[in-house]
PDB file of C-alpha atoms in Angstrom:
ATOM      1  CA  CYS H   1      69.380 118.677 164.332  1.00 41.00           C
ATOM      2  CA  ILE H   2      69.209 117.527 160.797  1.00 39.00           C
ATOM      3  CA  TYR H   3      66.595 114.998 160.034  1.00 37.00           C
ATOM      4  CA  PRO H   4      67.509 112.888 157.036  1.00 37.00           C
ATOM      5  CA  THR H   5      65.053 113.969 153.854  1.00 43.00           C
ATOM      6  CA  MET H   6      62.658 111.199 152.411  1.00 46.00           C
ATOM      7  CA  GLY H   7      62.988 109.656 149.066  1.00 51.00           C
ATOM      8  CA  ASP H   8      60.686 109.454 147.030  1.00 52.00           C
ATOM      9  CA  ALA H   9      60.443 105.405 146.755  1.00 50.00           C
ATOM     10  CA  ASP H  10      60.259 105.597 150.701  1.00 53.00           C
ATOM     11  CA  GLN H  11      57.638 108.619 150.330  1.00 55.00           C
ATOM     12  CA  ASN H  12      55.622 105.994 148.463  1.00 53.00           C
ATOM     13  CA  TYR H  13      56.795 102.565 150.501  1.00 50.00           C
ATOM     14  CA  GLN H  14      55.332 104.983 153.893  1.00 46.00           C
ATOM     15  CA  THR H  15      51.877 105.914 152.229  1.00 55.00           C
ATOM     16  CA  GLY H  16      51.315 102.293 150.665  1.00 68.00           C
ATOM     17  CA  VAL H  17      51.634 102.651 147.486  1.00 75.00           C
ATOM     18  CA  CYS H  18      54.528 100.174 147.332  1.00 74.00           C
ATOM     19  CA  PRO H  19      53.605  97.940 150.459  1.00 80.00           C
ATOM     20  CA  GLN H  20      56.012  94.568 150.862  1.00 82.00           C
ATOM     21  CA  TRP H  21      53.147  92.575 149.611  1.00 85.00           C
ATOM     22  CA  ALA H  22      52.095  94.290 146.422  1.00 83.00           C
ATOM     23  CA  PRO H  23      53.946  91.806 144.185  1.00 85.00           C
ATOM     24  CA  LEU H  24      51.565  88.501 145.925  1.00 89.00           C
ATOM     25  CA  LEU H  25      48.622  90.065 143.665  1.00 88.00           C
ATOM     26  CA  GLY H  26      51.177  90.185 141.110  1.00 89.00           C
ATOM     27  CA  PHE H  27      52.744  86.541 141.610  1.00 92.00           C
ATOM     28  CA  GLY H  28      48.544  85.504 142.191  1.00 93.00           C
ATOM     29  CA  GLY H  29      47.964  86.708 138.303  1.00 93.00           C
ATOM     30  CA  CYS H  30      50.406  84.686 136.983  1.00 93.00           C
ATOM     31  CA  ALA H  31      48.809  81.579 138.992  1.00 94.00           C
ATOM     32  CA  ALA H  32      45.408  81.903 138.487  1.00 95.00           C
ATOM     33  CA  ALA H  33      46.028  82.286 134.559  1.00 95.00           C
ATOM     34  CA  VAL H  34      47.643  79.627 134.032  1.00 95.00           C
ATOM     35  CA  VAL H  35      46.107  77.291 136.901  1.00 96.00           C
ATOM     36  CA  PHE H  36      42.632  77.788 135.793  1.00 96.00           C
ATOM     37  CA  ALA H  37      43.175  78.210 132.276  1.00 96.00           C
ATOM     38  CA  ASN H  38      45.114  74.205 132.820  1.00 96.00           C
ATOM     39  CA  LEU H  39      41.254  73.349 134.316  1.00 96.00           C
ATOM     40  CA  GLY H  40      39.487  74.813 131.428  1.00 95.00           C
ATOM     41  CA  GLY H  41      41.427  72.438 128.905  1.00 94.00           C
ATOM     42  CA  ALA H  42      41.317  69.947 131.428  1.00 95.00           C
ATOM     43  CA  TYR H  43      38.244  69.164 131.389  1.00 95.00           C
ATOM     44  CA  GLY H  44      37.175  70.008 128.170  1.00 94.00           C
ATOM     45  CA  THR H  45      39.689  67.392 127.102  1.00 94.00           C
ATOM     46  CA  ALA H  46      38.360  64.958 129.507  1.00 94.00           C
ATOM     47  CA  LYS H  47      34.781  65.677 128.589  1.00 93.00           C
ATOM     48  CA  ALA H  48      35.329  66.186 124.544  1.00 91.00           C
ATOM     49  CA  GLY H  49      37.268  62.452 124.703  1.00 90.00           C
ATOM     50  CA  GLN H  50      34.448  60.926 126.442  1.00 90.00           C
ATOM     51  CA  GLY H  51      32.237  61.803 124.073  1.00 88.00           C
ATOM     52  CA  ILE H  52      34.337  60.658 121.004  1.00 88.00           C
ATOM     53  CA  MET H  53      35.405  57.335 122.389  1.00 87.00           C
ATOM     54  CA  ALA H  54      31.905  56.456 122.633  1.00 84.00           C
ATOM     55  CA  MET H  55      31.260  57.496 119.258  1.00 82.00           C
ATOM     56  CA  GLY H  56      34.359  56.018 118.412  1.00 78.00           C
ATOM     57  CA  VAL H  57      32.696  52.338 118.772  1.00 78.00           C
ATOM     58  CA  ARG H  58      29.832  52.724 116.869  1.00 75.00           C
ATOM     59  CA  SER H  59      31.127  54.730 113.684  1.00 76.00           C
ATOM     60  CA  PRO H  60      35.546  54.411 113.924  1.00 77.00           C
ATOM     61  CA  GLU H  61      35.559  56.721 110.442  1.00 79.00           C
ATOM     62  CA  LEU H  62      34.558  59.672 112.308  1.00 79.00           C
ATOM     63  CA  LEU H  63      37.093  59.614 115.156  1.00 80.00           C
ATOM     64  CA  MET H  64      39.831  62.233 113.242  1.00 82.00           C
ATOM     65  CA  LYS H  65      37.574  64.471 112.239  1.00 81.00           C
ATOM     66  CA  SER H  66      35.747  64.732 115.874  1.00 84.00           C
ATOM     67  CA  ILE H  67      38.997  65.731 117.539  1.00 88.00           C
ATOM     68  CA  ILE H  68      38.812  69.226 116.777  1.00 89.00           C
ATOM     69  CA  PRO H  69      37.055  70.455 119.847  1.00 89.00           C
ATOM     70  CA  VAL H  70      40.042  68.394 121.700  1.00 91.00           C
ATOM     71  CA  VAL H  71      42.685  70.811 119.837  1.00 92.00           C
ATOM     72  CA  MET H  72      40.175  74.277 120.721  1.00 92.00           C
ATOM     73  CA  ALA H  73      40.894  72.569 124.768  1.00 92.00           C
ATOM     74  CA  GLY H  74      44.037  72.729 124.434  1.00 91.00           C
ATOM     75  CA  VAL H  75      44.754  76.002 122.808  1.00 93.00           C
ATOM     76  CA  LEU H  76      43.223  77.356 126.742  1.00 94.00           C
ATOM     77  CA  GLY H  77      46.068  76.345 128.442  1.00 93.00           C
ATOM     78  CA  ILE H  78      48.238  78.437 125.717  1.00 95.00           C
ATOM     79  CA  TYR H  79      45.875  81.955 126.995  1.00 95.00           C
ATOM     80  CA  GLY H  80      47.095  81.142 130.519  1.00 95.00           C
ATOM     81  CA  LEU H  81      51.238  80.101 129.556  1.00 95.00           C
ATOM     82  CA  ILE H  82      50.596  83.612 127.390  1.00 95.00           C
ATOM     83  CA  VAL H  83      49.236  85.923 130.430  1.00 95.00           C
ATOM     84  CA  ALA H  84      51.522  84.429 132.928  1.00 94.00           C
ATOM     85  CA  VAL H  85      54.646  85.030 130.514  1.00 94.00           C
ATOM     86  CA  ILE H  86      53.630  88.563 130.211  1.00 93.00           C
ATOM     87  CA  LEU H  87      52.917  89.396 133.443  1.00 92.00           C
ATOM     88  CA  ASN H  88      55.922  87.867 135.246  1.00 90.00           C
ATOM     89  CA  GLY H  89      57.399  90.530 132.776  1.00 88.00           C
ATOM     90  CA  LYS H  90      56.287  93.379 134.000  1.00 85.00           C
ATOM     91  CA  MET H  91      57.246  92.066 137.834  1.00 84.00           C
ATOM     92  CA  VAL H  92      60.091  94.282 139.313  1.00 81.00           C
ATOM     93  CA  LYS H  93      62.705  93.185 141.972  1.00 79.00           C
ATOM     94  CA  PRO H  94      62.847  95.118 145.064  1.00 78.00           C
ATOM     95  CA  GLU H  95      65.620  97.633 145.178  1.00 75.00           C
ATOM     96  CA  ASN H  96      69.176  96.544 145.857  1.00 71.00           C
ATOM     97  CA  GLY H  97      70.639  97.891 149.225  1.00 71.00           C
ATOM     98  CA  THR H  98      67.347  99.262 150.606  1.00 73.00           C
ATOM     99  CA  GLY H  99      65.527  96.329 149.826  1.00 70.00           C
ATOM    100  CA  LEU H 100      62.181  98.499 148.942  1.00 78.00           C
ATOM    101  CA  VAL H 101      59.607  96.964 147.040  1.00 75.00           C
ATOM    102  CA  LEU H 102      59.221  98.869 143.577  1.00 79.00           C
ATOM    103  CA  TYR H 103      56.298  97.085 142.026  1.00 80.00           C
ATOM    104  CA  SER H 104      53.239  99.125 142.881  1.00 83.00           C
ATOM    105  CA  GLN H 105      49.983  97.837 144.690  1.00 86.00           C
ATOM    106  CA  TYR H 106      48.221  99.756 141.421  1.00 87.00           C
ATOM    107  CA  ASN H 107      50.338  96.958 139.332  1.00 86.00           C
ATOM    108  CA  GLY H 108      49.504  94.430 141.734  1.00 88.00           C
ATOM    109  CA  TYR H 109      45.640  94.559 141.383  1.00 91.00           C
ATOM    110  CA  ALA H 110      45.929  95.343 137.510  1.00 91.00           C
ATOM    111  CA  HIS H 111      47.960  92.236 136.913  1.00 92.00           C
ATOM    112  CA  LEU H 112      45.768  90.259 139.762  1.00 93.00           C
ATOM    113  CA  ALA H 113      42.500  91.315 137.685  1.00 94.00           C
ATOM    114  CA  ALA H 114      44.249  90.368 134.571  1.00 94.00           C
ATOM    115  CA  GLY H 115      45.408  87.011 135.561  1.00 95.00           C
ATOM    116  CA  LEU H 116      41.450  86.210 137.146  1.00 95.00           C
ATOM    117  CA  CYS H 117      39.941  87.501 133.674  1.00 95.00           C
ATOM    118  CA  CYS H 118      41.861  84.803 131.947  1.00 95.00           C
ATOM    119  CA  GLY H 119      41.822  82.225 133.687  1.00 95.00           C
ATOM    120  CA  PHE H 120      38.197  82.074 134.666  1.00 96.00           C
ATOM    121  CA  SER H 121      37.087  82.821 131.198  1.00 96.00           C
ATOM    122  CA  SER H 122      39.560  79.796 130.296  1.00 95.00           C
ATOM    123  CA  LEU H 123      37.746  77.924 132.738  1.00 96.00           C
ATOM    124  CA  ALA H 124      34.220  78.420 131.431  1.00 95.00           C
ATOM    125  CA  SER H 125      34.839  78.235 127.976  1.00 95.00           C
ATOM    126  CA  GLY H 126      36.797  74.761 129.198  1.00 95.00           C
ATOM    127  CA  LEU H 127      33.430  73.915 130.588  1.00 95.00           C
ATOM    128  CA  SER H 128      31.229  74.870 127.574  1.00 94.00           C
ATOM    129  CA  ILE H 129      33.587  73.394 124.672  1.00 93.00           C
ATOM    130  CA  GLY H 130      33.298  69.972 126.679  1.00 93.00           C
ATOM    131  CA  ILE H 131      29.640  69.556 127.815  1.00 93.00           C
ATOM    132  CA  ALA H 132      28.662  70.850 123.956  1.00 91.00           C
ATOM    133  CA  ALA H 133      31.301  68.144 122.402  1.00 90.00           C
ATOM    134  CA  ASP H 134      30.676  64.965 124.571  1.00 89.00           C
ATOM    135  CA  ALA H 135      27.056  65.788 123.182  1.00 88.00           C
ATOM    136  CA  GLY H 136      27.355  66.968 119.573  1.00 86.00           C
ATOM    137  CA  THR H 137      29.489  63.776 118.765  1.00 86.00           C
ATOM    138  CA  ARG H 138      27.683  61.510 120.502  1.00 85.00           C
ATOM    139  CA  ALA H 139      24.934  62.731 118.193  1.00 84.00           C
ATOM    140  CA  VAL H 140      26.940  62.877 114.928  1.00 83.00           C
ATOM    141  CA  GLY H 141      28.384  59.224 115.350  1.00 77.00           C
ATOM    142  CA  ALA H 142      24.463  58.111 116.432  1.00 77.00           C
ATOM    143  CA  GLN H 143      23.127  59.936 113.341  1.00 77.00           C
ATOM    144  CA  SER H 144      25.932  57.918 111.159  1.00 69.00           C
ATOM    145  CA  ALA H 145      24.626  54.903 112.480  1.00 65.00           C
ATOM    146  CA  ILE H 146      21.395  54.897 111.946  1.00 67.00           C
ATOM    147  CA  ALA H 147      21.795  56.265 108.445  1.00 67.00           C
ATOM    148  CA  ALA H 148      23.728  53.304 108.466  1.00 64.00           C
ATOM    149  CA  SER H 149      21.303  50.352 109.246  1.00 65.00           C
ATOM    150  CA  TRP H 150      18.947  52.019 107.432  1.00 63.00           C
ATOM    151  CA  LYS H 151      20.772  51.323 104.367  1.00 64.00           C
ATOM    152  CA  MET H 152      21.623  48.038 105.162  1.00 66.00           C
ATOM    153  CA  MET H 153      18.016  47.068 105.716  1.00 68.00           C
ATOM    154  CA  GLY H 154      17.481  48.606 102.531  1.00 64.00           C
ATOM    155  CA  PHE H 155      14.976  51.914 103.058  1.00 60.00           C
ATOM    156  CA  SER H 156      15.637  54.967 102.165  1.00 57.00           C
ATOM    157  CA  ALA H 157      13.981  57.244 104.527  1.00 51.00           C
ATOM    158  CA  ASP H 158      12.958  57.063 108.315  1.00 49.00           C
ATOM    159  CA  ILE H 159       9.167  57.372 110.028  1.00 49.00           C
ATOM    160  CA  GLY H 160       9.392  61.552 109.481  1.00 49.00           C
ATOM    161  CA  GLY H 161       9.975  61.157 105.111  1.00 50.00           C
ATOM    162  CA  ALA H 162      13.773  62.654 105.863  1.00 53.00           C
ATOM    163  CA  VAL H 163      16.312  60.851 104.012  1.00 50.00           C
ATOM    164  CA  PRO H 164      19.198  60.018 106.603  1.00 50.00           C
ATOM    165  CA  THR H 165      22.148  60.552 103.667  1.00 52.00           C
ATOM    166  CA  THR H 166      26.233  61.980 104.013  1.00 50.00           C
ATOM    167  CA  LYS H 167      24.444  65.717 103.841  1.00 54.00           C
ATOM    168  CA  ASN H 168      22.501  65.300 106.791  1.00 54.00           C
ATOM    169  CA  GLY H 169      25.204  64.475 108.615  1.00 55.00           C
ATOM    170  CA  ASP H 170      27.926  66.627 107.717  1.00 72.00           C
ATOM    171  CA  THR H 171      25.034  69.573 108.389  1.00 75.00           C
ATOM    172  CA  LEU H 172      24.531  68.295 112.242  1.00 79.00           C
ATOM    173  CA  PHE H 173      28.770  68.212 112.104  1.00 82.00           C
ATOM    174  CA  VAL H 174      29.272  71.700 110.677  1.00 85.00           C
ATOM    175  CA  GLY H 175      26.344  72.665 113.679  1.00 85.00           C
ATOM    176  CA  THR H 176      28.192  70.587 116.627  1.00 85.00           C
ATOM    177  CA  VAL H 177      31.417  72.368 115.313  1.00 86.00           C
ATOM    178  CA  LEU H 178      29.667  76.125 115.426  1.00 90.00           C
ATOM    179  CA  ILE H 179      28.309  76.107 118.782  1.00 89.00           C
ATOM    180  CA  GLN H 180      32.043  74.385 119.675  1.00 89.00           C
ATOM    181  CA  VAL H 181      33.765  77.820 118.089  1.00 90.00           C
ATOM    182  CA  PHE H 182      31.460  80.095 119.921  1.00 92.00           C
ATOM    183  CA  ALA H 183      32.317  78.419 123.334  1.00 91.00           C
ATOM    184  CA  GLY H 184      35.976  78.884 122.382  1.00 90.00           C
ATOM    185  CA  ASN H 185      35.999  82.420 122.169  1.00 92.00           C
ATOM    186  CA  LEU H 186      34.942  83.294 125.271  1.00 92.00           C
ATOM    187  CA  GLY H 187      38.740  82.027 126.509  1.00 93.00           C
ATOM    188  CA  LEU H 188      39.943  84.637 123.538  1.00 93.00           C
ATOM    189  CA  TYR H 189      37.891  87.341 125.188  1.00 95.00           C
ATOM    190  CA  GLY H 190      39.677  86.585 128.192  1.00 94.00           C
ATOM    191  CA  LEU H 191      42.820  86.622 126.897  1.00 94.00           C
ATOM    192  CA  ILE H 192      42.144  90.260 125.299  1.00 95.00           C
ATOM    193  CA  SER H 193      40.931  92.064 128.737  1.00 94.00           C
ATOM    194  CA  ALA H 194      43.744  89.840 130.457  1.00 94.00           C
ATOM    195  CA  LEU H 195      46.675  91.652 127.677  1.00 93.00           C
ATOM    196  CA  ILE H 196      44.667  95.081 127.907  1.00 93.00           C
ATOM    197  CA  LEU H 197      44.850  95.254 131.880  1.00 91.00           C
ATOM    198  CA  SER H 198      48.650  93.874 131.942  1.00 90.00           C
ATOM    199  CA  GLN H 199      49.465  97.201 130.090  1.00 89.00           C
ATOM    200  CA  MET H 200      48.377  99.579 133.263  1.00 84.00           C
ATOM    201  CA  GLU H 201      51.262 100.173 135.390  1.00 79.00           C
ATOM    202  CA  TYR H 202      52.960 102.711 137.963  1.00 78.00           C
ATOM    203  CA  GLN H 203      55.821 101.939 139.034  1.00 71.00           C
ATOM    204  CA  CYS H 204      57.486 103.707 142.151  1.00 71.00           C
ATOM    205  CA  GLU H 205      60.701 105.253 141.279  1.00 66.00           C
TER     206      GLU H 205
END
């Protein structure tokens, strides 16, 4: 009696290295990167937009200068798109004829981790950008309105003795921008981690 020999792909399939459900992990990583990154970008844009519109009522001259957090929040969605495109390029189709899956579960877990790193980091970044931008733009607008009102009344200083000048307003604006920059770095850290994880590969042959 002659028994058929088991090839490497068959053996990997039988031992669970390349199961049928392995590609689900990889595609899940693609979806997680895009969905969560866009959630973060959407929240950051909406929350920052609320503060910008509220500030624009009293200080419309500062409207365009305060668009920076909206741009930073929109970049988060691009991070998720980049990771999803890279992971999609790493997906391997089943073998023609036999239908055996050549995409290993090792790749699946690595790509799922990459998608989650990018997605959740971008989500956290979007939350922090939105909240910081909302508070920051309202504060800059309020300071500008107070300085203008004091100037109209002929006063040169507030109760504490500080002169509300344009320079002070710029200092507060720079501080809010720095807060938003460091909040945006959270998404960048997730992107870098995702790119590193996406390079870890093991393919059944």
